[in-house]
mmCIF file of C-alpha atoms in Angstrom:
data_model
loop_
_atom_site.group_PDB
_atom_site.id
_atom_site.type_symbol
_atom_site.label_atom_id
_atom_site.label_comp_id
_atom_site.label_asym_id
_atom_site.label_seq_id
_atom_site.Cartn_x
_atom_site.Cartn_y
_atom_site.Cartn_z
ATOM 1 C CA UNK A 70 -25.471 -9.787 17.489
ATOM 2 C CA UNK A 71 -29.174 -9.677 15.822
ATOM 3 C CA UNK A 72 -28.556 -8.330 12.458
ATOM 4 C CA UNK A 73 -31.147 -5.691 10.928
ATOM 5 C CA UNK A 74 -34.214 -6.712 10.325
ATOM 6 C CA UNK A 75 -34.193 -5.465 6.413
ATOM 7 C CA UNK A 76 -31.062 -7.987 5.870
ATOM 8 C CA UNK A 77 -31.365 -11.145 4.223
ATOM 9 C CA UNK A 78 -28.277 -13.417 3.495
ATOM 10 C CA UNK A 79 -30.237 -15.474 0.729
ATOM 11 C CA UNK A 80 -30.828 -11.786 -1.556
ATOM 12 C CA UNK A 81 -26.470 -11.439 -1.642
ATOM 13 C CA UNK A 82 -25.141 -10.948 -5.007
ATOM 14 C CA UNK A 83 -29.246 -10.813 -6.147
ATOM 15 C CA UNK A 84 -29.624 -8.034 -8.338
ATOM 16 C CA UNK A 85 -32.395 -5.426 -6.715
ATOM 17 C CA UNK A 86 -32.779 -1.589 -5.648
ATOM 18 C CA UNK A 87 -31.170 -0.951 -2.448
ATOM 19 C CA UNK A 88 -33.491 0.192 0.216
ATOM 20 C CA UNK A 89 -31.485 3.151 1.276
ATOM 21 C CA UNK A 90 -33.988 4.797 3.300
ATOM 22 C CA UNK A 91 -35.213 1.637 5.118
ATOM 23 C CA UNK A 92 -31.433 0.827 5.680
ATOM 24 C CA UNK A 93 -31.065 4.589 7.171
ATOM 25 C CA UNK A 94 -33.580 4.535 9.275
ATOM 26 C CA UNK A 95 -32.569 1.259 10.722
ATOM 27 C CA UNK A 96 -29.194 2.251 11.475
ATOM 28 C CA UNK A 97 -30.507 5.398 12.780
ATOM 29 C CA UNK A 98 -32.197 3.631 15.460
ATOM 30 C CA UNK A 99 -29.784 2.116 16.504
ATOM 31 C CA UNK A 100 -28.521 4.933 19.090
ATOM 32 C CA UNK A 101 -24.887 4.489 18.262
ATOM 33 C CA UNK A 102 -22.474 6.833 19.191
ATOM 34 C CA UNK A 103 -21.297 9.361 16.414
ATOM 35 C CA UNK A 104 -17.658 7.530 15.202
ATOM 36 C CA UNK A 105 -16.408 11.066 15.626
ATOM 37 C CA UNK A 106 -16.425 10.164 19.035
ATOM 38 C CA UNK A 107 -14.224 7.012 18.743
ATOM 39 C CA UNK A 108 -10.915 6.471 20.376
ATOM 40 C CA UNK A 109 -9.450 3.805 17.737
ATOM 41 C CA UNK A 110 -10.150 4.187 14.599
ATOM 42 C CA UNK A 111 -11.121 1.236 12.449
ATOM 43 C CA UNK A 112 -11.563 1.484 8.857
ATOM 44 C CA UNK A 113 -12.879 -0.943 6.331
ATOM 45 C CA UNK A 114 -11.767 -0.354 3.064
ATOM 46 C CA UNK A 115 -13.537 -2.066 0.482
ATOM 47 C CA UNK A 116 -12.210 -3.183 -3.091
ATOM 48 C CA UNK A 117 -14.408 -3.620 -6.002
ATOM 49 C CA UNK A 118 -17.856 -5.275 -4.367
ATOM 50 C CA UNK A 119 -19.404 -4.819 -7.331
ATOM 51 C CA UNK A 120 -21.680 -6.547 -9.116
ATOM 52 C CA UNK A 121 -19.886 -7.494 -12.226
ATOM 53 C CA UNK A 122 -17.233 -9.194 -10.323
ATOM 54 C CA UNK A 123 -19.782 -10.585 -7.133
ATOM 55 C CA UNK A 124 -23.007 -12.050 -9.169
ATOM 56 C CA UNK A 125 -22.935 -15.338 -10.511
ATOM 57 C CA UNK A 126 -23.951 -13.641 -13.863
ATOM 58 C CA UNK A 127 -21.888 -10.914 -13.913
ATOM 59 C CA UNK A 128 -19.371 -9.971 -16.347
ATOM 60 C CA UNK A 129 -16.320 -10.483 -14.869
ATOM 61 C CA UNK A 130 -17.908 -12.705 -12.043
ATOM 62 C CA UNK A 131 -15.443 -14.628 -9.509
ATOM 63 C CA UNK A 132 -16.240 -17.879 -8.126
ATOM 64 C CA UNK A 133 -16.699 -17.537 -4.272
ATOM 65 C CA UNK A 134 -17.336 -13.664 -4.218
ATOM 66 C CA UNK A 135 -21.094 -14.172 -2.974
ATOM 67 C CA UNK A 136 -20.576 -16.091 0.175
ATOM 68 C CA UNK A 137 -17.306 -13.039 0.640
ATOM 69 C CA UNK A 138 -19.574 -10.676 0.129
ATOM 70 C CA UNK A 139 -22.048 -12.575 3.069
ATOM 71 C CA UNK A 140 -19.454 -12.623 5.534
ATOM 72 C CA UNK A 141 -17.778 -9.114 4.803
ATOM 73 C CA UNK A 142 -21.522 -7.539 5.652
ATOM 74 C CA UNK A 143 -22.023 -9.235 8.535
ATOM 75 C CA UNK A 144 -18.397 -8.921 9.861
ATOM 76 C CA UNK A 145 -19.935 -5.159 9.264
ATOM 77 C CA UNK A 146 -23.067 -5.532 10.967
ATOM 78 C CA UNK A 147 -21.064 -7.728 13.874
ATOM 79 C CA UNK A 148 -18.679 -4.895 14.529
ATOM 80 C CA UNK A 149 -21.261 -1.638 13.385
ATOM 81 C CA UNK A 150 -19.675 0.189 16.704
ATOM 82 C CA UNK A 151 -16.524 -0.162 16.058
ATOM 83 C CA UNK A 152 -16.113 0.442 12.555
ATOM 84 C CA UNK A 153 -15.283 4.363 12.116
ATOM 85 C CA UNK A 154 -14.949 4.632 8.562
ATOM 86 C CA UNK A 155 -15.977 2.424 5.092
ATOM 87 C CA UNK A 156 -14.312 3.430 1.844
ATOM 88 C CA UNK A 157 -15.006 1.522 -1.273
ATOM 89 C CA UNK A 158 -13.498 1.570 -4.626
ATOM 90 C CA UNK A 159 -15.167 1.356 -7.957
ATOM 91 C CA UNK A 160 -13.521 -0.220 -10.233
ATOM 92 C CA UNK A 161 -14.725 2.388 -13.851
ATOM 93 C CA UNK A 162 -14.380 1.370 -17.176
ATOM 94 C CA UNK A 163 -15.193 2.682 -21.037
ATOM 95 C CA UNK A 164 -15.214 0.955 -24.190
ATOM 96 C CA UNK A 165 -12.058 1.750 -25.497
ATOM 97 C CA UNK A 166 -9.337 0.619 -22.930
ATOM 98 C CA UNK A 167 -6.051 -1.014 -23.232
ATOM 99 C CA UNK A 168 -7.181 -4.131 -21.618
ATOM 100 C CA UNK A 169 -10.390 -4.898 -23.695
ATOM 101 C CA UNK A 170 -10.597 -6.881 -26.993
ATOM 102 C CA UNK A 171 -11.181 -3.543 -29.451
ATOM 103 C CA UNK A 172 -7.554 -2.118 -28.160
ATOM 104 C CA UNK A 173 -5.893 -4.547 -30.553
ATOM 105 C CA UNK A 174 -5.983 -7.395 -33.634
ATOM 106 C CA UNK A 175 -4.543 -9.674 -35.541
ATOM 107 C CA UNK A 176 -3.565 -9.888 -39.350
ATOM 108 C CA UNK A 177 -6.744 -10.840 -40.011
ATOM 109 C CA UNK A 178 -8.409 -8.446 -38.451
ATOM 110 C CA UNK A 179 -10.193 -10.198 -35.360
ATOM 111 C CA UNK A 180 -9.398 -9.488 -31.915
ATOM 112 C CA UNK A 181 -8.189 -11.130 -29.060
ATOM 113 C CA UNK A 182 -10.318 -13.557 -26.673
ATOM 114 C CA UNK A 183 -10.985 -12.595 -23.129
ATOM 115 C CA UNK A 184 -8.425 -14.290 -21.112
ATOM 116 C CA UNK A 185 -5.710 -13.452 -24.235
ATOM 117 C CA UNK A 186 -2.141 -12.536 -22.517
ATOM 118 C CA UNK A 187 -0.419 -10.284 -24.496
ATOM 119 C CA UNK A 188 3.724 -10.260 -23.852
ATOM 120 C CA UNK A 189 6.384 -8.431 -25.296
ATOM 121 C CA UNK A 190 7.130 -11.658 -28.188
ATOM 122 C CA UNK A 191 3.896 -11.482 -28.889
ATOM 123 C CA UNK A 192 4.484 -8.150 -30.230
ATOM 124 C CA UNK A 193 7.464 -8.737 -31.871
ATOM 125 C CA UNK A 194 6.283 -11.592 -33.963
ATOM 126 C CA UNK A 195 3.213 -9.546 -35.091
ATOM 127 C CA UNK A 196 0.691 -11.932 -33.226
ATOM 128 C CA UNK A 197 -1.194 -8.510 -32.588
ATOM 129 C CA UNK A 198 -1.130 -4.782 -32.683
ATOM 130 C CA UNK A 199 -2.933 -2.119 -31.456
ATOM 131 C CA UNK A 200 -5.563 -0.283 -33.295
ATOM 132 C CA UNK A 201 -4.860 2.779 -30.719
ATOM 133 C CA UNK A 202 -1.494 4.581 -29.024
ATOM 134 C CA UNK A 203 0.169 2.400 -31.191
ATOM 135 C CA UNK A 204 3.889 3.355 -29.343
ATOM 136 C CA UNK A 205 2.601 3.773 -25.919
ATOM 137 C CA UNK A 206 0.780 0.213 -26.596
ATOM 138 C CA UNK A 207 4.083 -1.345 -27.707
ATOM 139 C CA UNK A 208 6.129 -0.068 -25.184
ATOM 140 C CA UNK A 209 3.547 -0.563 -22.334
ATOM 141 C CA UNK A 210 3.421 -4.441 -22.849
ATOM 142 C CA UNK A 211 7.373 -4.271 -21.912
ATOM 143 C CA UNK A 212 6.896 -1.625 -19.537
ATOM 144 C CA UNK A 213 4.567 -3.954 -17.630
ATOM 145 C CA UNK A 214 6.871 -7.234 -17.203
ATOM 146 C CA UNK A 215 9.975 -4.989 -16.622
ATOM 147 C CA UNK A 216 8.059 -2.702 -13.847
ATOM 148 C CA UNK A 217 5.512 -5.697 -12.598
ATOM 149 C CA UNK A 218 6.590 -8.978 -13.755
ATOM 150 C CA UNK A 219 3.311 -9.410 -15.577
ATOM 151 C CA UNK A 220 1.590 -10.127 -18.820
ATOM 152 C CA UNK A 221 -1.090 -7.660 -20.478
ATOM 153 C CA UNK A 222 -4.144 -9.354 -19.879
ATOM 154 C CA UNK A 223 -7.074 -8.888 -21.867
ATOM 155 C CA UNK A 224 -10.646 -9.151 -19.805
ATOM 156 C CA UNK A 225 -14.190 -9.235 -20.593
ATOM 157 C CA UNK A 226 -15.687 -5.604 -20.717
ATOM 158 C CA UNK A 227 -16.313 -5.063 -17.111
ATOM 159 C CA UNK A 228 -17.794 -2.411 -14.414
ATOM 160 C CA UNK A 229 -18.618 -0.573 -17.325
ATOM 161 C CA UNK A 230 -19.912 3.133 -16.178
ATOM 162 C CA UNK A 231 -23.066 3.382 -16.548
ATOM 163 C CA UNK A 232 -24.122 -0.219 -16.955
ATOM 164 C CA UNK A 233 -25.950 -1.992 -13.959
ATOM 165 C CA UNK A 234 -22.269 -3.899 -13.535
ATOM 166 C CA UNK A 235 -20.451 -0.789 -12.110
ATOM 167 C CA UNK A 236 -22.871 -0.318 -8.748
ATOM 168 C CA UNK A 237 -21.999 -1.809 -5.275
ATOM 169 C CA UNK A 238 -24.061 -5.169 -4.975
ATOM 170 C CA UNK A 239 -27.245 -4.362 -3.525
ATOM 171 C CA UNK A 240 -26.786 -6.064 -0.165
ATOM 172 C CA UNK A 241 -23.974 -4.527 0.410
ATOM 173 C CA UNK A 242 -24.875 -0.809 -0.530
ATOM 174 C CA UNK A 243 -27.425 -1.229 2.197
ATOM 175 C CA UNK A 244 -24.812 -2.446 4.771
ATOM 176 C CA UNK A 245 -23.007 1.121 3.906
ATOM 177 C CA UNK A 246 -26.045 3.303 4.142
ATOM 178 C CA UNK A 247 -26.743 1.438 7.576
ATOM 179 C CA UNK A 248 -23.535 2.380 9.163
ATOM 180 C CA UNK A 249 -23.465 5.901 7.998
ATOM 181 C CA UNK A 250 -26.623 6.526 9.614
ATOM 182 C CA UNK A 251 -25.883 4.899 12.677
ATOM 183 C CA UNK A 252 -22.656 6.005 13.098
ATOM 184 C CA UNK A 253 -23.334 9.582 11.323
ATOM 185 C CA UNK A 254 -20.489 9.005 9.362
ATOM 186 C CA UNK A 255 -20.141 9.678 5.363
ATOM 187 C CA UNK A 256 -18.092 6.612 3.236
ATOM 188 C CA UNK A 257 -15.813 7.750 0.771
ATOM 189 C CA UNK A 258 -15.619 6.194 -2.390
ATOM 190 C CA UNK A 259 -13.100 6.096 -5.292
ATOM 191 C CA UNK A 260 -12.899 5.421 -8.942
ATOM 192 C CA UNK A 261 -10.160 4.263 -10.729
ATOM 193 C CA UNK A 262 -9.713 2.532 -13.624
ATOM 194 C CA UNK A 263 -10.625 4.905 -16.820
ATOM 195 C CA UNK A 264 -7.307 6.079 -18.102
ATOM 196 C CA UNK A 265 -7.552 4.379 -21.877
ATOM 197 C CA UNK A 266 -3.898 3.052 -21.508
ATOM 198 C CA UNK A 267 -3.242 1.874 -18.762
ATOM 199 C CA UNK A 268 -4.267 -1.310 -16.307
ATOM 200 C CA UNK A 269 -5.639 0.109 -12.772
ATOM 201 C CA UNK A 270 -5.993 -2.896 -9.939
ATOM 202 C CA UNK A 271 -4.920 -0.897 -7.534
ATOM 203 C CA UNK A 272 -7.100 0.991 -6.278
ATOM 204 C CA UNK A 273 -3.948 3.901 -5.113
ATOM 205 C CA UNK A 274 -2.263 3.644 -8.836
ATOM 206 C CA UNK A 275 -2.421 2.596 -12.270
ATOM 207 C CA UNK A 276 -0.052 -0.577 -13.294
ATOM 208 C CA UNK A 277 2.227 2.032 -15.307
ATOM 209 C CA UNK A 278 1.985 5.692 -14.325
ATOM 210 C CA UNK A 279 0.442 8.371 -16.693
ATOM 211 C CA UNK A 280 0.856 11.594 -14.306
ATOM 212 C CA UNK A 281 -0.470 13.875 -17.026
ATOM 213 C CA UNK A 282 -3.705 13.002 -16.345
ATOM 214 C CA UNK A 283 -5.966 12.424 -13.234
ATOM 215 C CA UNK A 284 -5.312 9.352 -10.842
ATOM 216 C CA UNK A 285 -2.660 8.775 -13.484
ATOM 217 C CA UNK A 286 0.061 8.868 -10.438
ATOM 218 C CA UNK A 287 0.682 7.148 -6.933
ATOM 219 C CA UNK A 288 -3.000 8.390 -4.568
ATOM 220 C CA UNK A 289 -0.914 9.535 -1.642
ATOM 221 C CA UNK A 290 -3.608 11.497 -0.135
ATOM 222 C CA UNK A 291 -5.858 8.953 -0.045
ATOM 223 C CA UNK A 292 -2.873 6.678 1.278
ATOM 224 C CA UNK A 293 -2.248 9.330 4.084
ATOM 225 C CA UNK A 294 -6.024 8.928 5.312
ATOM 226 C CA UNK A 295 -5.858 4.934 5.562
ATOM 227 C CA UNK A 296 -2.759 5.652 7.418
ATOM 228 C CA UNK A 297 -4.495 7.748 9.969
ATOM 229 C CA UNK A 298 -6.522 4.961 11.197
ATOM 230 C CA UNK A 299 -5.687 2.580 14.382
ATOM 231 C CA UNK A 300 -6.613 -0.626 12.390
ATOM 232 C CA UNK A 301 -7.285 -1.071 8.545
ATOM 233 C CA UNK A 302 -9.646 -3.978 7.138
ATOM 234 C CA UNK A 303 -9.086 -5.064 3.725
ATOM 235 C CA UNK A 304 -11.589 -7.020 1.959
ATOM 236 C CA UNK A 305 -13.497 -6.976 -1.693
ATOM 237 C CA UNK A 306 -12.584 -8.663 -5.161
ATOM 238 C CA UNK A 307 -10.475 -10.547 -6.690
ATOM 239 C CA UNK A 308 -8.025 -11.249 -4.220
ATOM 240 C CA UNK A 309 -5.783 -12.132 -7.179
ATOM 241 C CA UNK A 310 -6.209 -8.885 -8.972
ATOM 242 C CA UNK A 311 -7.019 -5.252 -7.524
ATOM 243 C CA UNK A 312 -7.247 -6.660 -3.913
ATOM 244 C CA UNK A 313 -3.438 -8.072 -4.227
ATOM 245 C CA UNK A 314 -2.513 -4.887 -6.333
ATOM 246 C CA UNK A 315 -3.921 -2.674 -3.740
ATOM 247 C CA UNK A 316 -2.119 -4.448 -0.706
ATOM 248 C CA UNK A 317 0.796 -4.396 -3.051
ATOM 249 C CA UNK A 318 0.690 -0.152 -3.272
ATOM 250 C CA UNK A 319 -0.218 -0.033 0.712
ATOM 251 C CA UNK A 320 3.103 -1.920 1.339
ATOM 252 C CA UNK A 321 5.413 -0.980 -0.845
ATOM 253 C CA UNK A 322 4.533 2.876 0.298
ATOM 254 C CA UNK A 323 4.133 2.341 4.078
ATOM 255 C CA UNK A 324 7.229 0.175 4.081
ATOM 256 C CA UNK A 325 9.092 3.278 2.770
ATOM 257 C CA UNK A 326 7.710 5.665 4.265
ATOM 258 C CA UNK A 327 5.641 4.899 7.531
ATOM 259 C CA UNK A 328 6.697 1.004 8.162
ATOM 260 C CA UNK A 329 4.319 1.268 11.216
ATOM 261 C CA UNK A 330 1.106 1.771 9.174
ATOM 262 C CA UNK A 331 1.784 -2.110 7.957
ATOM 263 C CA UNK A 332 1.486 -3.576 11.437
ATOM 264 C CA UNK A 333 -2.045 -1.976 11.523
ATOM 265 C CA UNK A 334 -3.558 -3.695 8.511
ATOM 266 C CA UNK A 335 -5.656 -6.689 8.650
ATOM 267 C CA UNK A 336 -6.557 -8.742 5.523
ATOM 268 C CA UNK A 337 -9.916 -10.735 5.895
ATOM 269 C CA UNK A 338 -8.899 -13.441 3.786
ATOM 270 C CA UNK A 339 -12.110 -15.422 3.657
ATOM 271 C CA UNK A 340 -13.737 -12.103 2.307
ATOM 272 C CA UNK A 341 -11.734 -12.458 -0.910
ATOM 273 C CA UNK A 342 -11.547 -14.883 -3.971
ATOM 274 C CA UNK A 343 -8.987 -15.490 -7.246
ATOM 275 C CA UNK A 344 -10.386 -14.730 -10.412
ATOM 276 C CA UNK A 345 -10.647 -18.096 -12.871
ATOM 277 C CA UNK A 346 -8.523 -18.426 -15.558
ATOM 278 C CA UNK A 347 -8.271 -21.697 -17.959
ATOM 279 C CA UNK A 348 -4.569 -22.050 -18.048
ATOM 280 C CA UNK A 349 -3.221 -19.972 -15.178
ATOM 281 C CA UNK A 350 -3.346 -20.386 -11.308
ATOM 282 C CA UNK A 351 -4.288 -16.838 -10.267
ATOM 283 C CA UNK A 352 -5.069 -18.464 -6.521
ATOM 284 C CA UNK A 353 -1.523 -19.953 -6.208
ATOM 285 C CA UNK A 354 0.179 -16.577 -6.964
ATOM 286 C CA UNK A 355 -1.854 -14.625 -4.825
ATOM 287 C CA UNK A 356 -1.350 -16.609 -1.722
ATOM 288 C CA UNK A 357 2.577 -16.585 -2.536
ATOM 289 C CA UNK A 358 2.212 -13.045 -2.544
ATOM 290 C CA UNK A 359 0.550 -12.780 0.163
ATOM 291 C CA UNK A 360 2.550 -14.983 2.388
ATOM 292 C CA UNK A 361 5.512 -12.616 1.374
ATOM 293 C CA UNK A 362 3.823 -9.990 2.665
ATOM 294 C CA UNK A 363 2.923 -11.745 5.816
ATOM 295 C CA UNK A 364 6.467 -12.115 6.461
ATOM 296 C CA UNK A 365 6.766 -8.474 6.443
ATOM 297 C CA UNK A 366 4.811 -7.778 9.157
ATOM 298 C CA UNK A 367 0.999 -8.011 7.146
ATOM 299 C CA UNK A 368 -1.909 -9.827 9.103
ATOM 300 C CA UNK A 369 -4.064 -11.859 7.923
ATOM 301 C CA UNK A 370 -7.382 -12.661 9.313
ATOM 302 C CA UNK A 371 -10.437 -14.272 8.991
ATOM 303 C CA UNK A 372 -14.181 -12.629 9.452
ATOM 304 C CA UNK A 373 -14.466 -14.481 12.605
ATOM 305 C CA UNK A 374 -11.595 -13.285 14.687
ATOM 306 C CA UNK A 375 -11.625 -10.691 16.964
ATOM 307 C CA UNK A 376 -11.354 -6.899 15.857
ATOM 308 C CA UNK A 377 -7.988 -5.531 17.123
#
């Protein structure tokens, strides 16, 4: 296939304004077929592409993510008529969360590093405490290795809304506005990730549930629309993080409820990369994950393998 003539490869993860009208008309001339008019449905659901995790210099930026970002576009562009549906998640932060450096201290008053686990003995010797929901703080550190065997990590302030960090790399923004105008359909996308106390890779749930508040529970609406495609397409960033995390929700649920929904996902695993940490293999635990997964029936793929 001759991708659009507004596309170039070299301007991924380059910061710009997307040409959304160029882009539109484009895929408007294509003379697609509305995907309302599809018999299988193929979505693409897209985790994170954004630029604080898929430019070089962004905040929370993950080695590999440009060249994932290059082939999950044109895997788009490749299979524009078959593709019925894109939905993207944002990842959307504020200042004051849980997982950023301000949350908590030491004695001497200086916060953690980015990259700073925080566990449950950490805690209990005093290493640090939190300057805010001091005893949901405390008990979410333990909440988090009993319910997901994992450490409270601290990150970089990341995807920040309202900073240029939070939007869909360019590139790819265009790729979206393309297919909805050639196949006349509208992309959904979904925010997640500003409940103060609480961790949110997933793009279906928070790491520990809040279900007072908004997104603060299991997304099973959004779950029953994935589900109601022929063939699901996972791709976006980090594989390690809200990609596995995502996967995670998507199995765990289908496998309970609709075990058949699992034999229709398809991971594009060279559209993905592990975020880099100094001290711990994030890549290593992902793909153990993920081969569990595979053994349950999960497929994974690469960008250049055939849709179906």
């Amino acid at each position: 296939m001759v991708f659009p003539e507004f596309y170039d490869a070299d301007k991924v993860g380059q910061l710009y304004a997307p040409r959304t009208q160029t882009a539109a008309d484009a895929g408007k001339a294509t003379g697609l077929a509305p995907a309302s008019e599809d018999k299988k449905k193929v979505l693409l659901l897209l985790v994170d592409v954004q630029v604080d995790f898929v430019h070089e210099d962004g905040a929370l930026s993950v080695p590999g993510a440009v060249a994932d970002t290059r082939r999950t576009i044109e895997w788009l562009y490749r299979h524009l008529p078959e593709v019925t549906h894109i939905a993207a998640s944002l990842d959307s932060h504020i200042p004051l969360q849980i997982f950023f450096p301000t949350w908590w201290e030491d004695s001497s008053g200086h916060h953690p590093n980015p990259f700073t686990p925080i566990t449950p003995a950490d805690l209990k010797a005093r290493k640090w405490h939190p300057l805010y929901e001091a005893d949901w703080s405390l008990s979410y550190v333990e909440k988090l290795q009993e319910q997901a065997r994992k450490d409270l990590m601290i990150w970089p302030y990341h995807t920040l809304i309202g900073t240029t960090g939070h939007s869909l790399t360019p590139s790819l923004y265009e790729a979206i506005a393309y297919h909805s105008a050639a196949r006349q359909a509208q992309p959904t996308f979904l925010s997640k990730g500003t409940i103060p106390k609480t961790e949110h890779y997933s793009m279906l749930e928070p790491e520990v549930k809040v279900p007072e508040v908004p997104m603060g529970n299991l997304n099973t609406d959004f779950l029953q629309m994935i589900a109601d495609h022929d063939l699901i397409y996972v791709a976006g960033q980090a594989k390690s993080h809200c990609v596995l995390e995502t996967v995670n929700s998507m199995m765990r649920y289908y496998g309970e409820n609709h075990p058949q929904v699992i034999g229709k996902m398809r991971i594009l695993t060279d559209c993905m990369s592990s975020v880099a940490h100094p001290v711990i293999d994030f890549e290593a635990m992902a793909n153990e994950a993920f081969a569990a997964f595979q053994k349950k029936g999960l497929a994974l793929v690469q960008s250049t393998d055939a849709v179906g």
